[in-house]
Coordinates of C-alpha atoms in Angstrom, one line a residue:
Chain A
X17 CA 6.3 29.1 19.9
X18 CA 3.1 28.9 22.0
X19 CA -0.1 29.1 19.9
X20 CA -1.4 32.7 19.9
X21 CA -5.2 32.8 20.3
X22 CA -6.9 36.1 19.7
X23 CA -10.4 37.1 18.6
X24 CA -9.8 36.7 14.8
X25 CA -8.9 33.0 15.3
X26 CA -11.8 32.2 17.6
X27 CA -14.0 34.1 15.1
X28 CA -12.6 32.0 12.2
X29 CA -13.3 28.8 14.1
X30 CA -16.8 30.0 14.9
X31 CA -17.4 31.1 11.3
X32 CA -16.3 27.6 10.0
X33 CA -18.6 25.8 12.5
X34 CA -21.5 28.0 11.7
X35 CA -21.2 28.2 8.0
X36 CA -19.8 24.8 7.1
X37 CA -21.5 22.1 9.2
X38 CA -19.0 19.4 8.3
X39 CA -16.3 21.3 10.2
X40 CA -18.3 20.7 13.4
X41 CA -18.5 16.9 12.6
X42 CA -14.7 17.0 11.9
X43 CA -14.2 19.0 15.1
X44 CA -11.8 21.4 13.2
X45 CA -10.2 24.2 15.2
X46 CA -8.0 27.1 14.3
X47 CA -5.0 26.5 16.5
X48 CA -2.6 29.4 15.6
X49 CA -1.8 32.0 13.1
X50 CA 1.8 33.2 13.6
X51 CA 4.8 34.0 11.5
X52 CA 2.5 33.8 8.4
X53 CA 1.5 30.2 9.1
X54 CA -2.1 29.2 9.9
X55 CA -2.6 25.9 11.7
X56 CA -5.9 24.0 11.8
X57 CA -6.3 20.9 13.9
X58 CA -8.8 18.1 14.1
X59 CA -8.8 15.0 16.4
X60 CA -8.4 11.5 14.8
X61 CA -11.6 10.0 16.3
X62 CA -14.3 11.6 14.1
X63 CA -11.9 11.5 11.1
X64 CA -10.5 8.0 11.1
X65 CA -10.9 5.5 8.2
X66 CA -11.3 1.7 8.1
X67 CA -7.6 1.3 8.9
X68 CA -7.7 3.5 12.1
X69 CA -5.7 6.2 10.4
X70 CA -6.9 9.6 9.1
X71 CA -9.4 9.3 6.3
X72 CA -8.1 10.8 3.0
X73 CA -11.3 12.8 2.6
X74 CA -10.8 14.4 6.0
X75 CA -7.2 15.2 5.2
X76 CA -8.2 16.8 1.9
X77 CA -11.0 18.7 3.5
X78 CA -8.9 20.2 6.4
X79 CA -6.1 21.1 3.9
X80 CA -8.8 22.9 1.8
X81 CA -10.1 24.7 4.9
X82 CA -6.6 25.8 5.9
X83 CA -6.1 27.5 2.5
X84 CA -9.6 28.9 2.6
X85 CA -9.2 30.3 6.1
X86 CA -5.7 31.7 5.4
X87 CA -7.1 33.6 2.4
X88 CA -10.0 34.8 4.5
X89 CA -7.6 36.2 7.1
X90 CA -5.2 37.7 4.5
X91 CA -8.0 39.4 2.6
X92 CA -9.9 40.6 5.7
X93 CA -12.8 41.8 3.5
X94 CA -16.2 40.4 4.5
X95 CA -17.7 41.3 1.1
X96 CA -15.4 38.8 -0.6
X97 CA -16.5 35.3 -1.6
X98 CA -13.7 32.8 -1.6
X99 CA -14.0 29.6 -3.6
X100 CA -11.6 26.8 -4.6
X101 CA -11.0 26.2 -8.3
X102 CA -8.7 23.2 -8.3
X103 CA -6.4 21.3 -6.0
X104 CA -3.9 18.4 -5.9
X105 CA -2.9 16.3 -2.9
X106 CA -0.3 13.7 -2.2
X107 CA -0.6 11.2 0.6
X108 CA 2.9 10.2 1.6
X109 CA 2.4 8.6 5.0
X110 CA -0.7 7.8 7.1
X111 CA -1.7 10.2 9.9
X112 CA -2.1 8.3 13.2
X113 CA -3.1 11.0 15.7
X114 CA -4.2 14.6 15.7
X115 CA -4.5 16.0 12.2
X116 CA -2.5 19.3 12.0
X117 CA -2.7 21.2 8.7
X118 CA -0.4 24.2 8.2
X119 CA -0.9 26.7 5.4
X120 CA 1.9 29.1 4.8
X121 CA 1.4 32.7 3.5
X122 CA 3.0 32.9 0.0
X123 CA 5.8 35.4 -0.7
X124 CA 4.9 39.1 -0.2
X125 CA 4.9 39.8 -3.9
X126 CA 2.3 37.2 -4.7
X127 CA 0.1 38.4 -1.9
X128 CA 0.5 42.0 -3.0
X129 CA -0.4 41.1 -6.6
X130 CA -3.4 39.1 -5.4
X131 CA -4.7 42.0 -3.3
X132 CA -4.1 44.6 -6.1
X133 CA -6.0 42.4 -8.6
X134 CA -8.9 42.0 -6.1
X135 CA -9.1 45.7 -5.5
X136 CA -9.0 46.6 -9.2
X137 CA -11.0 43.8 -10.8
X138 CA -13.1 42.4 -7.9
X139 CA -11.6 39.0 -8.7
X140 CA -8.2 37.4 -8.0
X141 CA -6.7 34.0 -7.7
X142 CA -3.9 32.7 -5.4
X143 CA -2.2 29.3 -5.1
X144 CA -1.8 28.1 -1.6
X145 CA 0.2 25.2 -0.2
X146 CA -0.8 23.2 2.9
X147 CA 1.1 20.5 4.6
X148 CA -0.1 18.0 7.2
X149 CA 2.6 17.1 9.6
X150 CA 3.0 14.5 12.4
X151 CA 6.0 14.1 14.6
X152 CA 8.1 16.4 12.4
X153 CA 7.3 14.4 9.3
X154 CA 5.3 15.7 6.3
X155 CA 2.5 13.2 5.8
X156 CA 0.4 15.1 3.2
X157 CA 1.2 17.8 0.7
X158 CA -1.7 19.9 -0.8
X159 CA -1.8 22.7 -3.4
X160 CA -4.9 24.6 -4.1
X161 CA -5.9 27.4 -6.4
X162 CA -8.3 29.7 -4.6
X163 CA -10.4 32.6 -6.1
X164 CA -11.7 35.6 -4.3
X165 CA -14.7 37.3 -5.8
X166 CA -16.5 40.5 -4.8
Chain B
X24 CA -32.0 2.7 -15.6
X25 CA -33.5 2.4 -12.1
X26 CA -30.9 2.0 -9.3
X27 CA -30.2 -1.6 -8.6
X28 CA -29.9 -2.2 -4.9
X29 CA -28.6 -5.6 -3.8
X30 CA -26.8 -6.8 -0.7
X31 CA -23.2 -5.8 -1.8
X32 CA -24.4 -2.1 -2.1
X33 CA -26.1 -2.0 1.2
X34 CA -23.1 -3.8 2.7
X35 CA -20.8 -1.1 1.2
X36 CA -22.9 1.7 2.6
X37 CA -22.9 0.0 6.0
X38 CA -19.2 -0.6 5.8
X39 CA -18.5 3.1 5.0
X40 CA -20.8 4.2 7.9
X41 CA -19.2 1.8 10.4
X42 CA -15.6 2.2 9.4
X43 CA -15.4 5.9 8.4
X44 CA -17.5 8.0 10.8
X45 CA -17.4 11.1 8.6
X46 CA -19.5 9.3 6.0
X47 CA -22.3 9.2 8.6
X48 CA -22.0 12.9 9.2
X49 CA -22.0 13.5 5.4
X50 CA -25.0 11.0 5.0
X51 CA -23.2 9.3 2.1
X52 CA -25.1 6.4 0.5
X53 CA -24.3 4.0 -2.3
X54 CA -27.1 4.6 -4.8
X55 CA -26.3 2.2 -7.6
X56 CA -23.7 0.0 -9.3
X57 CA -24.6 -0.8 -12.8
X58 CA -23.0 -0.8 -16.2
X59 CA -19.6 -0.5 -14.5
X60 CA -20.6 2.8 -12.8
X61 CA -20.8 3.2 -9.1
X62 CA -22.8 6.2 -7.8
X63 CA -22.6 7.6 -4.3
X64 CA -25.0 10.4 -3.1
X65 CA -25.1 12.8 -0.2
X66 CA -27.7 15.5 0.6
X67 CA -26.6 19.1 0.5
X68 CA -27.7 20.0 4.0
X69 CA -24.9 18.4 6.0
X70 CA -22.4 19.3 3.3
X71 CA -23.0 22.9 2.5
X72 CA -20.5 25.7 2.7
X73 CA -20.7 29.4 3.6
X74 CA -22.3 30.2 0.2
X75 CA -25.1 27.5 0.5
X76 CA -23.5 25.3 -2.1
X77 CA -21.6 22.1 -1.6
X78 CA -18.4 22.4 0.4
X79 CA -15.3 21.6 -1.6
X80 CA -14.1 19.3 1.2
X81 CA -17.3 17.3 1.0
X82 CA -17.0 17.1 -2.8
X83 CA -13.4 15.9 -2.6
X84 CA -14.3 13.4 0.2
X85 CA -17.2 11.8 -1.7
X86 CA -15.2 11.6 -4.9
X87 CA -12.4 9.8 -2.9
X88 CA -15.0 7.5 -1.4
X89 CA -16.5 6.7 -4.8
X90 CA -13.1 5.6 -6.1
X91 CA -12.3 3.7 -2.9
X92 CA -15.7 1.9 -2.9
X93 CA -15.5 1.0 -6.6
X94 CA -12.1 -0.6 -6.1
X95 CA -13.4 -2.4 -3.0
X96 CA -16.2 -3.9 -5.2
X97 CA -13.9 -4.6 -8.2
X98 CA -11.4 -6.4 -6.0
X99 CA -13.9 -8.3 -3.8
X100 CA -11.0 -9.4 -1.5
X101 CA -11.6 -8.7 2.2
X102 CA -7.9 -9.3 2.9
X103 CA -7.0 -6.2 0.8
X104 CA -6.2 -2.8 2.3
X105 CA -7.0 0.0 -0.1
X106 CA -5.4 3.4 0.3
X107 CA -5.3 6.6 -1.8
X108 CA -1.8 7.8 -2.9
X109 CA -2.6 11.1 -4.7
X110 CA -5.5 12.9 -6.3
X111 CA -6.4 16.0 -8.3
X112 CA -9.7 17.7 -8.5
X113 CA -11.2 20.5 -10.6
X114 CA -14.2 22.5 -9.4
X115 CA -16.0 23.7 -12.6
X116 CA -19.4 24.7 -11.2
X117 CA -21.0 24.9 -7.7
X118 CA -23.2 22.0 -6.7
X119 CA -26.6 23.3 -5.5
X120 CA -28.6 20.2 -4.5
X121 CA -27.9 16.5 -4.0
X122 CA -24.2 15.6 -4.5
X123 CA -24.0 12.7 -6.9
X124 CA -20.5 11.2 -7.5
X125 CA -20.1 8.7 -10.3
X126 CA -16.9 6.6 -10.6
X127 CA -16.5 4.6 -13.8
X128 CA -14.7 1.2 -14.0
X129 CA -11.6 1.7 -16.1
X130 CA -11.1 -0.3 -19.3
X131 CA -11.0 -4.1 -19.0
X132 CA -7.3 -4.3 -19.7
X133 CA -6.4 -1.9 -16.9
X134 CA -8.6 -3.8 -14.4
X135 CA -7.1 -7.1 -15.5
X136 CA -3.5 -5.8 -15.1
X137 CA -4.4 -4.4 -11.7
X138 CA -5.9 -7.7 -10.5
X139 CA -3.0 -9.7 -11.9
X140 CA -0.4 -7.5 -10.1
X141 CA -2.4 -7.7 -6.9
X142 CA -2.5 -11.6 -7.1
X143 CA 1.2 -11.9 -7.9
X144 CA 2.8 -9.1 -5.9
X145 CA 0.2 -8.5 -3.2
X146 CA 0.3 -4.8 -4.2
X147 CA -1.2 -2.9 -7.2
X148 CA -2.2 0.6 -8.2
X149 CA -5.1 1.9 -10.3
X150 CA -6.1 5.4 -11.4
X151 CA -9.8 6.1 -11.1
X152 CA -11.9 9.0 -12.3
X153 CA -14.9 10.3 -10.6
X154 CA -17.3 13.0 -11.8
X155 CA -19.9 14.9 -9.8
X156 CA -22.8 15.8 -12.0
X157 CA -25.9 17.9 -11.5
X158 CA -28.7 18.4 -14.0
X159 CA -26.6 16.8 -16.7
X160 CA -23.7 19.1 -16.1
X161 CA -20.2 18.0 -14.9
X162 CA -19.6 20.2 -11.9
X163 CA -16.5 18.4 -10.6
X164 CA -13.8 16.2 -12.1
X165 CA -11.6 14.0 -9.8
X166 CA -8.7 11.7 -10.6
X167 CA -7.1 9.5 -7.9
X168 CA -4.4 6.9 -7.7
X169 CA -5.4 4.1 -5.4
X170 CA -3.2 1.3 -4.1
X171 CA -4.4 -2.1 -2.9
X172 CA -2.2 -4.0 -0.5
X173 CA -2.5 -7.5 1.0

């Protein structure tokens, strides 16, 4: 499926670049948001390590950003503050070219419970999973607990 | 104790800046290595998020770098490649000023086993813990499994 770019995605990229300066240094972009999957990309050049592959810190940061951005798009409430509470990441294989982080929307029940809790209590948490894939191979798996606060 | 700066620390900062460009954007510096504790710092300005506190991705990246750098100093073997296999991080409190990440050398037995395994097999793994502290409070706890390869 060709990436679908529409104003909310460009707005999300612009929001990230304006509000989180490291995303400019990393050259992070929102590539697509389709079928419940949000994809962020970043080129290798500003994100490489001493071995010429992607730096673990960049991989962790883009996976965090993918979760954060998906939640921002799901919630669509500018009064919400979204923060990360905890995360775990596994590095299975080095990433050798473009970093592509994909965060999938959880099942509809989890999203509905999250939105209801946020509406009622002004606070809700959701666990999100991000994978970083290259040539059809899962190189990195990330799981993060995000909290939305009014 | 006043920070002790000697050539290996300046060399480590220079190595990070030369080999991992994101560390220049983050303005990471090796502050001290004393009593078995390695301290890295980074200013808030290039590492802030949309709430004006430290970006989770920057916190995760500097914690990873602290572990990586400590292992580099412990091993003191330029033929070694050091990579991170997995990590977990908990964000307890926001960081509002300078980011200060402290990685402690594990107990002597673990370090000796790690060095022996690396000498014999050319491959060894070690779990390292990093904390990010501000005003005497632990804001972030990080645990990472690092692997050294010849």
